[in-house]
Amino acid sequence: MSSNGIRDRVAVVGMGCTRFGEHWDRSADDLLLDATQECFAATPALLAEEVDAYWLGTLGSGQSGMTLSRPLSLDYKPVTRVENYCATGSEAFRNACYAVASGAYDRVMAVGVEKLKDSGFSGLLRGDPPGDGTAPELSLTAPAAFSLLDPAYCTRYGVDPAAMREAMTHIAWKNHANGARNPKAQFRSAVSKEKIERAPLVAGRLGIFDCSGVSDGAACALIVRAEDAHRYTDRPMYVKGLSLVAGPARGAMDPGYDYTTFPEVVRSAADAYRQAGVTDPRTQISLAEVHDCFTPTELVLMEDLGFADRGQAWKDVLDGAFELGGRLPVNPDGGLKSFGHPVGASGLRMLYECWLQFRAEAGERQLAGPGLSLTHNLGGRPGGCVSFVSVVGPELG
Amino acid sequence: MNTMRPNMSGYGIISYAAYLPRHRLQRAELGATLGISAGRGARVAASFDEDSTTMGVEAARSVLPGRPAPQSLYFATTSPAYLDKTNASALHAALRLPRDAFAADVAGSARSGIAALRAASLAGGLAVLSDVRTGRPGSGDERDGTDGAAAFLFGDAGASVAEVLAEASVTSEFLDRWRAPGNPVGEQWEERFGLERYVPLIKDTGRRALKAADAGQADHVVLVSPNSAVRKRATTFFPARLSASGSPVGHAGAADAGLALADALDRAGPGETILLLSAVDGCDAVLLRTTERLAGARQPEPVARQLAGGRDVPYATYLTWRGWLDREPPRRPEPERPAGPPSARGEGWKFSLTGSRCDRCAFVHLPPSRVCKECGAVDAMTAVPLAGARGTVATFTVDRLAHSPSPPLVDAVVDFDGGGRCTLEIADGASDELVVGTRVEPVFRRLYTAGGVHNYFWKARTTAETGTGETGADRSQT
């Protein structure tokens, strides 16, 4: 795979993010306005009318660019609506960055929104085109699809299912503890390991605390040319690498695939690392926001992103390697698990945590001077998915 | 109306098979729940994802391998999954019968079973008799009915396991069993009225069939009827040299005569005669004689052994499956109905589990793909039907959130012997039997019904067959 990358060519100079959660009193229009207003209010040097173009990510809370231009009453601006499953927010960001890097625009905004709690149903809904009724995705829910990782991982690496359960519990416990320190998180309370393990089952061995929060929310980022960044803020966030791959969905029909890895994540991470000049992610990455849609996902991601050796992540998890005070803090903001997962907004929410951490505005969960940071956003399921990895940093070079 | 003739078609039964669903409803539990006396034993119950079409496929799949494909298919049932649309065409697709084969339903009453047998015997075709029999909670139909199917492939009499020696019929109009269209359950007059009507009809047709074949006394006599008083006296009408019996399983509608005949063929020796009597709005008698080929061509699993197996279904679950108990669904949207054009384009995949194998590198694609996932070759694929294949569970899960007509939904990733992987639902509620490595076989089922459209597709069922020469019995001892 070849990509030229746009290392240090664009910068984020402003961000906004609503609280994630069950916003019964807020529409998608409200959430879009709330997030963008917050962003512009915090970036007084860049006026809303100066934004040249917008990229809007939403899975299903609207169609077309008018989902954004109408509620914000934009003045005949270009708005591109993108969708890429649960990596939709990251995809809006990626394309917005490329628009600036290409020279087509100087100031753009990436926005992501999802209004999930108006449907009246549990979990995510699908909006599939008419089909023949045979696709397993039509019936098998997301928690069930990701629960396949658990027995497969135990079998492949000979891990005692009880130890695996402990590792999954530890991930849920950690992300709840982190979310408890985050005023914008959906779930703001620490949860005991006993409570996590006693929760009602959803699919396979996954209980409700192994699943991310279903929520409403919006987030956004203002992106400019790197050389212009200091006109708008004294602490810009620079883009070092952006990679997205859409898998051929081979694993779902390949007996050689063993459900202990996401080949799409491995590929996108390698690409992003190369663009960013990262050769040893374990030492060079100081913070990672990853797609912890379900607890076994985060565990497998530690290996796919190169943070742990194959078959060893469960031990590293139990050793506390990825806690706030660990060797590589993962999901310090609470992750999808506890911050919540309004699909189109999640990728931008991950970047929002990097943004806050770089600016030392992360409050109770502030890390000490983080350098290169990673966001990882995944859409689909084991056997076939899209995967996005970004590397961002607080400084040029 | 009165007919009698020796059979001159030149066709005989060349293979046969019965299918009894796996679930059993214990009559004691039924009785205890309703506070009635429901007797002992169990009735055979189709699962929530089975209907007359899927059970018909299951029975017919066993009779076809290794034999010339039939040019006609007659599908008999009193519980058609569709009206206005031919159900036999779904069987035709699932069985991958020749495109120019005729396929039609013979639907309506239990007599349709004999009609399908007769039509197939005249044309060298395939007769599939299948039914789901239900009744109001506490009714005789619910207690004593059976769900099941039987299939008979007719071909050259010289290659048959049983030939038809004679047939005799009589038709009589009287009110014994009936059901208005749209009514889920049937009605019946006082059964002794029907009995009195049926007795002379049975005697008349049986005698004439025997006489036409100069048979004197039959070796085996089997009598079936939807009238329960007739069923109670099934063994009393004609003497038999070796056995006299009624339905082996309880009344199975249009499948009843087929299940009884399959059971008789399971038990008969070579060169023995079987007098099959079916008393439905008249009576039909079929006199058959087995050949020396029978011993080598019996169905894989006899009716008696199928009947002896099974796992119990709780009565509340059974009532839910049949629509008598409307239970709270998961908080998930109803599934969409399958769309016509994609279903037609994907007929091979949806109805006969046919994938594609790359001509260049042999990678198997399920569902079929135009582009090879292994080597990238485009439009260089050969169809690979996997309905008869065996596979192994690579991983699995129990989905408690998913919408299912009978939660929880169980899905497994299945790797097929000889290549190919896909994710299939596990049929017959056997999640407690699943481990990584469990052996499974595909079965044709109805995933759900939405918008009046039945979503037919394949599921996987656990099988004792291990593919390594190890039998289920061997395994249970270790």
PDB file of N, CA, C and O in Angstrom, chain B residues 261-320:
ATOM      1  N   LEU B 261     -46.088 -45.237   4.709  1.00  0.00           N
ATOM      2  CA  LEU B 261     -45.482 -46.073   3.680  1.00  0.00           C
ATOM      3  C   LEU B 261     -43.973 -46.182   3.901  1.00  0.00           C
ATOM      4  O   LEU B 261     -43.389 -47.272   3.769  1.00  0.00           O
ATOM      5  N   ALA B 262     -43.329 -45.061   4.275  1.00  0.00           N
ATOM      6  CA  ALA B 262     -41.891 -45.103   4.528  1.00  0.00           C
ATOM      7  C   ALA B 262     -41.579 -46.058   5.677  1.00  0.00           C
ATOM      8  O   ALA B 262     -40.616 -46.845   5.620  1.00  0.00           O
ATOM      9  N   ASP B 263     -42.410 -45.993   6.696  1.00  0.00           N
ATOM     10  CA  ASP B 263     -42.216 -46.881   7.852  1.00  0.00           C
ATOM     11  C   ASP B 263     -42.384 -48.346   7.442  1.00  0.00           C
ATOM     12  O   ASP B 263     -41.614 -49.217   7.863  1.00  0.00           O
ATOM     13  N   ALA B 264     -43.384 -48.603   6.581  1.00  0.00           N
ATOM     14  CA  ALA B 264     -43.598 -49.981   6.124  1.00  0.00           C
ATOM     15  C   ALA B 264     -42.410 -50.460   5.292  1.00  0.00           C
ATOM     16  O   ALA B 264     -41.972 -51.613   5.420  1.00  0.00           O
ATOM     17  N   LEU B 265     -41.891 -49.583   4.451  1.00  0.00           N
ATOM     18  CA  LEU B 265     -40.729 -49.949   3.635  1.00  0.00           C
ATOM     19  C   LEU B 265     -39.494 -50.187   4.510  1.00  0.00           C
ATOM     20  O   LEU B 265     -38.639 -51.012   4.190  1.00  0.00           O
ATOM     21  N   ASP B 266     -39.414 -49.446   5.631  1.00  0.00           N
ATOM     22  CA  ASP B 266     -38.305 -49.669   6.575  1.00  0.00           C
ATOM     23  C   ASP B 266     -38.333 -51.100   7.109  1.00  0.00           C
ATOM     24  O   ASP B 266     -37.299 -51.700   7.380  1.00  0.00           O
ATOM     25  N   ARG B 267     -39.565 -51.612   7.290  1.00  0.00           N
ATOM     26  CA  ARG B 267     -39.727 -52.885   7.996  1.00  0.00           C
ATOM     27  C   ARG B 267     -39.865 -54.084   7.063  1.00  0.00           C
ATOM     28  O   ARG B 267     -39.624 -55.220   7.476  1.00  0.00           O
ATOM     29  N   ALA B 268     -40.301 -53.844   5.826  1.00  0.00           N
ATOM     30  CA  ALA B 268     -40.624 -54.957   4.932  1.00  0.00           C
ATOM     31  C   ALA B 268     -39.368 -55.650   4.411  1.00  0.00           C
ATOM     32  O   ALA B 268     -38.325 -55.023   4.229  1.00  0.00           O
ATOM     33  N   GLY B 269     -39.518 -56.927   4.161  1.00  0.00           N
ATOM     34  CA  GLY B 269     -38.458 -57.682   3.507  1.00  0.00           C
ATOM     35  C   GLY B 269     -38.666 -57.670   2.005  1.00  0.00           C
ATOM     36  O   GLY B 269     -39.654 -57.118   1.506  1.00  0.00           O
ATOM     37  N   PRO B 270     -37.794 -58.282   1.236  1.00  0.00           N
ATOM     38  CA  PRO B 270     -37.937 -58.310  -0.220  1.00  0.00           C
ATOM     39  C   PRO B 270     -39.110 -59.191  -0.635  1.00  0.00           C
ATOM     40  O   PRO B 270     -39.429 -60.187   0.037  1.00  0.00           O
ATOM     41  N   GLY B 271     -39.764 -58.813  -1.723  1.00  0.00           N
ATOM     42  CA  GLY B 271     -40.851 -59.614  -2.274  1.00  0.00           C
ATOM     43  C   GLY B 271     -42.093 -59.645  -1.403  1.00  0.00           C
ATOM     44  O   GLY B 271     -42.895 -60.564  -1.506  1.00  0.00           O
ATOM     45  N   GLU B 272     -42.272 -58.661  -0.553  1.00  0.00           N
ATOM     46  CA  GLU B 272     -43.459 -58.616   0.303  1.00  0.00           C
ATOM     47  C   GLU B 272     -44.424 -57.551  -0.211  1.00  0.00           C
ATOM     48  O   GLU B 272     -44.035 -56.542  -0.796  1.00  0.00           O
ATOM     49  N   THR B 273     -45.721 -57.795   0.028  1.00  0.00           N
ATOM     50  CA  THR B 273     -46.731 -56.826  -0.402  1.00  0.00           C
ATOM     51  C   THR B 273     -47.125 -55.906   0.741  1.00  0.00           C
ATOM     52  O   THR B 273     -47.155 -56.305   1.913  1.00  0.00           O
ATOM     53  N   ILE B 274     -47.388 -54.659   0.382  1.00  0.00           N
ATOM     54  CA  ILE B 274     -47.830 -53.637   1.346  1.00  0.00           C
ATOM     55  C   ILE B 274     -49.143 -53.064   0.828  1.00  0.00           C
ATOM     56  O   ILE B 274     -49.198 -52.554  -0.294  1.00  0.00           O
ATOM     57  N   LEU B 275     -50.190 -53.174   1.619  1.00  0.00           N
ATOM     58  CA  LEU B 275     -51.468 -52.553   1.264  1.00  0.00           C
ATOM     59  C   LEU B 275     -51.590 -51.254   2.049  1.00  0.00           C
ATOM     60  O   LEU B 275     -51.728 -51.261   3.267  1.00  0.00           O
ATOM     61  N   LEU B 276     -51.484 -50.134   1.317  1.00  0.00           N
ATOM     62  CA  LEU B 276     -51.587 -48.809   1.942  1.00  0.00           C
ATOM     63  C   LEU B 276     -52.998 -48.277   1.723  1.00  0.00           C
ATOM     64  O   LEU B 276     -53.466 -48.182   0.590  1.00  0.00           O
ATOM     65  N   LEU B 277     -53.684 -47.985   2.809  1.00  0.00           N
ATOM     66  CA  LEU B 277     -55.054 -47.468   2.736  1.00  0.00           C
ATOM     67  C   LEU B 277     -55.088 -46.077   3.351  1.00  0.00           C
ATOM     68  O   LEU B 277     -54.591 -45.870   4.469  1.00  0.00           O
ATOM     69  N   SER B 278     -55.646 -45.133   2.634  1.00  0.00           N
ATOM     70  CA  SER B 278     -55.748 -43.767   3.137  1.00  0.00           C
ATOM     71  C   SER B 278     -57.203 -43.342   3.037  1.00  0.00           C
ATOM     72  O   SER B 278     -57.750 -43.187   1.946  1.00  0.00           O
ATOM     73  N   ALA B 279     -57.833 -43.198   4.196  1.00  0.00           N
ATOM     74  CA  ALA B 279     -59.266 -42.896   4.227  1.00  0.00           C
ATOM     75  C   ALA B 279     -59.471 -41.408   4.451  1.00  0.00           C
ATOM     76  O   ALA B 279     -59.434 -40.918   5.574  1.00  0.00           O
ATOM     77  N   VAL B 280     -59.643 -40.683   3.355  1.00  0.00           N
ATOM     78  CA  VAL B 280     -59.865 -39.240   3.394  1.00  0.00           C
ATOM     79  C   VAL B 280     -60.927 -38.889   2.354  1.00  0.00           C
ATOM     80  O   VAL B 280     -60.674 -39.019   1.155  1.00  0.00           O
ATOM     81  N   ASP B 281     -62.113 -38.493   2.797  1.00  0.00           N
ATOM     82  CA  ASP B 281     -63.189 -38.121   1.872  1.00  0.00           C
ATOM     83  C   ASP B 281     -63.410 -39.199   0.808  1.00  0.00           C
ATOM     84  O   ASP B 281     -63.536 -38.915  -0.382  1.00  0.00           O
ATOM     85  N   GLY B 282     -63.410 -40.417   1.270  1.00  0.00           N
ATOM     86  CA  GLY B 282     -63.439 -41.576   0.389  1.00  0.00           C
ATOM     87  C   GLY B 282     -62.335 -42.487   0.886  1.00  0.00           C
ATOM     88  O   GLY B 282     -61.966 -42.449   2.062  1.00  0.00           O
ATOM     89  N   CYS B 283     -61.770 -43.266   0.019  1.00  0.00           N
ATOM     90  CA  CYS B 283     -60.616 -44.063   0.438  1.00  0.00           C
ATOM     91  C   CYS B 283     -59.776 -44.395  -0.788  1.00  0.00           C
ATOM     92  O   CYS B 283     -60.306 -44.580  -1.888  1.00  0.00           O
ATOM     93  N   ASP B 284     -58.483 -44.423  -0.590  1.00  0.00           N
ATOM     94  CA  ASP B 284     -57.557 -44.833  -1.645  1.00  0.00           C
ATOM     95  C   ASP B 284     -56.754 -46.012  -1.136  1.00  0.00           C
ATOM     96  O   ASP B 284     -56.272 -45.995   0.002  1.00  0.00           O
ATOM     97  N   ALA B 285     -56.629 -47.028  -1.970  1.00  0.00           N
ATOM     98  CA  ALA B 285     -55.814 -48.192  -1.633  1.00  0.00           C
ATOM     99  C   ALA B 285     -54.695 -48.310  -2.660  1.00  0.00           C
ATOM    100  O   ALA B 285     -54.917 -48.157  -3.859  1.00  0.00           O
ATOM    101  N   VAL B 286     -53.490 -48.512  -2.166  1.00  0.00           N
ATOM    102  CA  VAL B 286     -52.347 -48.735  -3.053  1.00  0.00           C
ATOM    103  C   VAL B 286     -51.693 -50.032  -2.609  1.00  0.00           C
ATOM    104  O   VAL B 286     -51.319 -50.175  -1.442  1.00  0.00           O
ATOM    105  N   LEU B 287     -51.587 -50.961  -3.530  1.00  0.00           N
ATOM    106  CA  LEU B 287     -50.934 -52.231  -3.201  1.00  0.00           C
ATOM    107  C   LEU B 287     -49.552 -52.239  -3.856  1.00  0.00           C
ATOM    108  O   LEU B 287     -49.418 -52.059  -5.070  1.00  0.00           O
ATOM    109  N   LEU B 288     -48.533 -52.404  -3.026  1.00  0.00           N
ATOM    110  CA  LEU B 288     -47.165 -52.404  -3.540  1.00  0.00           C
ATOM    111  C   LEU B 288     -46.496 -53.739  -3.243  1.00  0.00           C
ATOM    112  O   LEU B 288     -46.888 -54.449  -2.307  1.00  0.00           O
ATOM    113  N   ARG B 289     -45.466 -54.060  -4.031  1.00  0.00           N
ATOM    114  CA  ARG B 289     -44.650 -55.232  -3.716  1.00  0.00           C
ATOM    115  C   ARG B 289     -43.185 -54.805  -3.723  1.00  0.00           C
ATOM    116  O   ARG B 289     -42.709 -54.195  -4.683  1.00  0.00           O
ATOM    117  N   THR B 290     -42.496 -55.103  -2.647  1.00  0.00           N
ATOM    118  CA  THR B 290     -41.086 -54.724  -2.550  1.00  0.00           C
ATOM    119  C   THR B 290     -40.254 -55.651  -3.425  1.00  0.00           C
ATOM    120  O   THR B 290     -40.682 -56.747  -3.776  1.00  0.00           O
ATOM    121  N   THR B 291     -39.075 -55.201  -3.765  1.00  0.00           N
ATOM    122  CA  THR B 291     -38.158 -56.005  -4.574  1.00  0.00           C
ATOM    123  C   THR B 291     -36.929 -56.353  -3.747  1.00  0.00           C
ATOM    124  O   THR B 291     -36.768 -55.870  -2.614  1.00  0.00           O
ATOM    125  N   GLU B 292     -36.075 -57.154  -4.347  1.00  0.00           N
ATOM    126  CA  GLU B 292     -34.851 -57.558  -3.630  1.00  0.00           C
ATOM    127  C   GLU B 292     -33.887 -56.381  -3.463  1.00  0.00           C
ATOM    128  O   GLU B 292     -32.954 -56.432  -2.678  1.00  0.00           O
ATOM    129  N   ARG B 293     -34.165 -55.242  -4.216  1.00  0.00           N
ATOM    130  CA  ARG B 293     -33.282 -54.084  -4.090  1.00  0.00           C
ATOM    131  C   ARG B 293     -33.569 -53.265  -2.826  1.00  0.00           C
ATOM    132  O   ARG B 293     -32.785 -52.397  -2.456  1.00  0.00           O
ATOM    133  N   LEU B 294     -34.669 -53.556  -2.158  1.00  0.00           N
ATOM    134  CA  LEU B 294     -35.062 -52.738  -0.995  1.00  0.00           C
ATOM    135  C   LEU B 294     -33.994 -52.727   0.097  1.00  0.00           C
ATOM    136  O   LEU B 294     -33.650 -51.673   0.636  1.00  0.00           O
ATOM    137  N   ALA B 295     -33.469 -53.902   0.400  1.00  0.00           N
ATOM    138  CA  ALA B 295     -32.523 -53.995   1.517  1.00  0.00           C
ATOM    139  C   ALA B 295     -31.330 -53.067   1.321  1.00  0.00           C
ATOM    140  O   ALA B 295     -30.800 -52.504   2.283  1.00  0.00           O
ATOM    141  N   GLY B 296     -30.932 -52.866   0.066  1.00  0.00           N
ATOM    142  CA  GLY B 296     -29.770 -52.020  -0.191  1.00  0.00           C
ATOM    143  C   GLY B 296     -30.108 -50.563  -0.403  1.00  0.00           C
ATOM    144  O   GLY B 296     -29.215 -49.746  -0.624  1.00  0.00           O
ATOM    145  N   ALA B 297     -31.379 -50.217  -0.348  1.00  0.00           N
ATOM    146  CA  ALA B 297     -31.761 -48.845  -0.696  1.00  0.00           C
ATOM    147  C   ALA B 297     -32.731 -48.255   0.313  1.00  0.00           C
ATOM    148  O   ALA B 297     -33.522 -47.365  -0.016  1.00  0.00           O
ATOM    149  N   ARG B 298     -32.664 -48.732   1.538  1.00  0.00           N
ATOM    150  CA  ARG B 298     -33.555 -48.153   2.558  1.00  0.00           C
ATOM    151  C   ARG B 298     -33.076 -46.753   2.900  1.00  0.00           C
ATOM    152  O   ARG B 298     -31.911 -46.414   2.714  1.00  0.00           O
ATOM    153  N   GLN B 299     -33.988 -45.947   3.446  1.00  0.00           N
ATOM    154  CA  GLN B 299     -33.595 -44.594   3.834  1.00  0.00           C
ATOM    155  C   GLN B 299     -32.538 -44.667   4.930  1.00  0.00           C
ATOM    156  O   GLN B 299     -32.488 -45.640   5.691  1.00  0.00           O
ATOM    157  N   PRO B 300     -31.693 -43.644   5.006  1.00  0.00           N
ATOM    158  CA  PRO B 300     -30.559 -43.684   5.931  1.00  0.00           C
ATOM    159  C   PRO B 300     -30.988 -43.881   7.387  1.00  0.00           C
ATOM    160  O   PRO B 300     -30.346 -44.599   8.135  1.00  0.00           O
ATOM    161  N   GLU B 301     -32.058 -43.210   7.780  1.00  0.00           N
ATOM    162  CA  GLU B 301     -32.495 -43.323   9.175  1.00  0.00           C
ATOM    163  C   GLU B 301     -33.973 -43.699   9.191  1.00  0.00           C
ATOM    164  O   GLU B 301     -34.830 -42.901   8.810  1.00  0.00           O
ATOM    165  N   PRO B 302     -34.302 -44.937   9.616  1.00  0.00           N
ATOM    166  CA  PRO B 302     -35.706 -45.374   9.586  1.00  0.00           C
ATOM    167  C   PRO B 302     -36.614 -44.461  10.418  1.00  0.00           C
ATOM    168  O   PRO B 302     -36.161 -43.798  11.341  1.00  0.00           O
ATOM    169  N   VAL B 303     -37.891 -44.455  10.074  1.00  0.00           N
ATOM    170  CA  VAL B 303     -38.883 -43.640  10.789  1.00  0.00           C
ATOM    171  C   VAL B 303     -38.835 -43.936  12.288  1.00  0.00           C
ATOM    172  O   VAL B 303     -38.843 -43.026  13.120  1.00  0.00           O
ATOM    173  N   ALA B 304     -38.758 -45.213  12.638  1.00  0.00           N
ATOM    174  CA  ALA B 304     -38.789 -45.586  14.056  1.00  0.00           C
ATOM    175  C   ALA B 304     -37.609 -44.980  14.813  1.00  0.00           C
ATOM    176  O   ALA B 304     -37.752 -44.532  15.952  1.00  0.00           O
ATOM    177  N   ARG B 305     -36.459 -44.957  14.148  1.00  0.00           N
ATOM    178  CA  ARG B 305     -35.289 -44.397  14.840  1.00  0.00           C
ATOM    179  C   ARG B 305     -35.392 -42.874  14.916  1.00  0.00           C
ATOM    180  O   ARG B 305     -35.013 -42.266  15.922  1.00  0.00           O
ATOM    181  N   GLN B 306     -35.896 -42.245  13.849  1.00  0.00           N
ATOM    182  CA  GLN B 306     -36.101 -40.790  13.910  1.00  0.00           C
ATOM    183  C   GLN B 306     -37.065 -40.436  15.031  1.00  0.00           C
ATOM    184  O   GLN B 306     -36.885 -39.459  15.755  1.00  0.00           O
ATOM    185  N   LEU B 307     -38.081 -41.261  15.172  1.00  0.00           N
ATOM    186  CA  LEU B 307     -39.098 -41.020  16.191  1.00  0.00           C
ATOM    187  C   LEU B 307     -38.521 -41.157  17.591  1.00  0.00           C
ATOM    188  O   LEU B 307     -38.869 -40.416  18.508  1.00  0.00           O
ATOM    189  N   ALA B 308     -37.601 -42.084  17.748  1.00  0.00           N
ATOM    190  CA  ALA B 308     -37.038 -42.343  19.071  1.00  0.00           C
ATOM    191  C   ALA B 308     -36.112 -41.227  19.529  1.00  0.00           C
ATOM    192  O   ALA B 308     -35.897 -41.044  20.723  1.00  0.00           O
ATOM    193  N   GLY B 309     -35.542 -40.468  18.586  1.00  0.00           N
ATOM    194  CA  GLY B 309     -34.636 -39.384  18.967  1.00  0.00           C
ATOM    195  C   GLY B 309     -35.400 -38.144  19.373  1.00  0.00           C
ATOM    196  O   GLY B 309     -36.571 -38.218  19.711  1.00  0.00           O
ATOM    197  N   GLY B 310     -34.729 -37.013  19.321  1.00  0.00           N
ATOM    198  CA  GLY B 310     -35.417 -35.752  19.577  1.00  0.00           C
ATOM    199  C   GLY B 310     -35.095 -35.136  20.907  1.00  0.00           C
ATOM    200  O   GLY B 310     -34.525 -35.777  21.781  1.00  0.00           O
ATOM    201  N   ARG B 311     -35.457 -33.854  21.012  1.00  0.00           N
ATOM    202  CA  ARG B 311     -35.286 -33.146  22.287  1.00  0.00           C
ATOM    203  C   ARG B 311     -36.574 -32.404  22.588  1.00  0.00           C
ATOM    204  O   ARG B 311     -37.268 -31.921  21.701  1.00  0.00           O
ATOM    205  N   ASP B 312     -36.883 -32.313  23.867  1.00  0.00           N
ATOM    206  CA  ASP B 312     -38.162 -31.743  24.272  1.00  0.00           C
ATOM    207  C   ASP B 312     -38.203 -30.227  24.051  1.00  0.00           C
ATOM    208  O   ASP B 312     -37.216 -29.534  24.258  1.00  0.00           O
ATOM    209  N   VAL B 313     -39.361 -29.766  23.648  1.00  0.00           N
ATOM    210  CA  VAL B 313     -39.592 -28.331  23.583  1.00  0.00           C
ATOM    211  C   VAL B 313     -40.624 -28.003  24.662  1.00  0.00           C
ATOM    212  O   VAL B 313     -41.641 -28.691  24.778  1.00  0.00           O
ATOM    213  N   PRO B 314     -40.359 -26.970  25.484  1.00  0.00           N
ATOM    214  CA  PRO B 314     -41.345 -26.601  26.506  1.00  0.00           C
ATOM    215  C   PRO B 314     -42.658 -26.192  25.836  1.00  0.00           C
ATOM    216  O   PRO B 314     -42.655 -25.609  24.746  1.00  0.00           O
ATOM    217  N   TYR B 315     -43.753 -26.493  26.487  1.00  0.00           N
ATOM    218  CA  TYR B 315     -45.072 -26.222  25.898  1.00  0.00           C
ATOM    219  C   TYR B 315     -45.249 -24.731  25.616  1.00  0.00           C
ATOM    220  O   TYR B 315     -45.782 -24.347  24.578  1.00  0.00           O
ATOM    221  N   ALA B 316     -44.749 -23.880  26.514  1.00  0.00           N
ATOM    222  CA  ALA B 316     -44.893 -22.433  26.293  1.00  0.00           C
ATOM    223  C   ALA B 316     -44.140 -22.013  25.028  1.00  0.00           C
ATOM    224  O   ALA B 316     -44.595 -21.144  24.282  1.00  0.00           O
ATOM    225  N   THR B 317     -42.999 -22.619  24.802  1.00  0.00           N
ATOM    226  CA  THR B 317     -42.238 -22.299  23.584  1.00  0.00           C
ATOM    227  C   THR B 317     -42.989 -22.779  22.356  1.00  0.00           C
ATOM    228  O   THR B 317     -43.095 -22.070  21.351  1.00  0.00           O
ATOM    229  N   TYR B 318     -43.539 -23.987  22.437  1.00  0.00           N
ATOM    230  CA  TYR B 318     -44.313 -24.527  21.318  1.00  0.00           C
ATOM    231  C   TYR B 318     -45.496 -23.616  20.993  1.00  0.00           C
ATOM    232  O   TYR B 318     -45.759 -23.299  19.837  1.00  0.00           O
ATOM    233  N   LEU B 319     -46.203 -23.165  22.031  1.00  0.00           N
ATOM    234  CA  LEU B 319     -47.351 -22.279  21.806  1.00  0.00           C
ATOM    235  C   LEU B 319     -46.908 -20.974  21.154  1.00  0.00           C
ATOM    236  O   LEU B 319     -47.608 -20.409  20.309  1.00  0.00           O
ATOM    237  N   THR B 320     -45.722 -20.495  21.531  1.00  0.00           N
ATOM    238  CA  THR B 320     -45.190 -19.270  20.921  1.00  0.00           C
ATOM    239  C   THR B 320     -44.875 -19.505  19.452  1.00  0.00           C
ATOM    240  O   THR B 320     -45.212 -18.686  18.593  1.00  0.00           O
TER     241      THR B 320
END
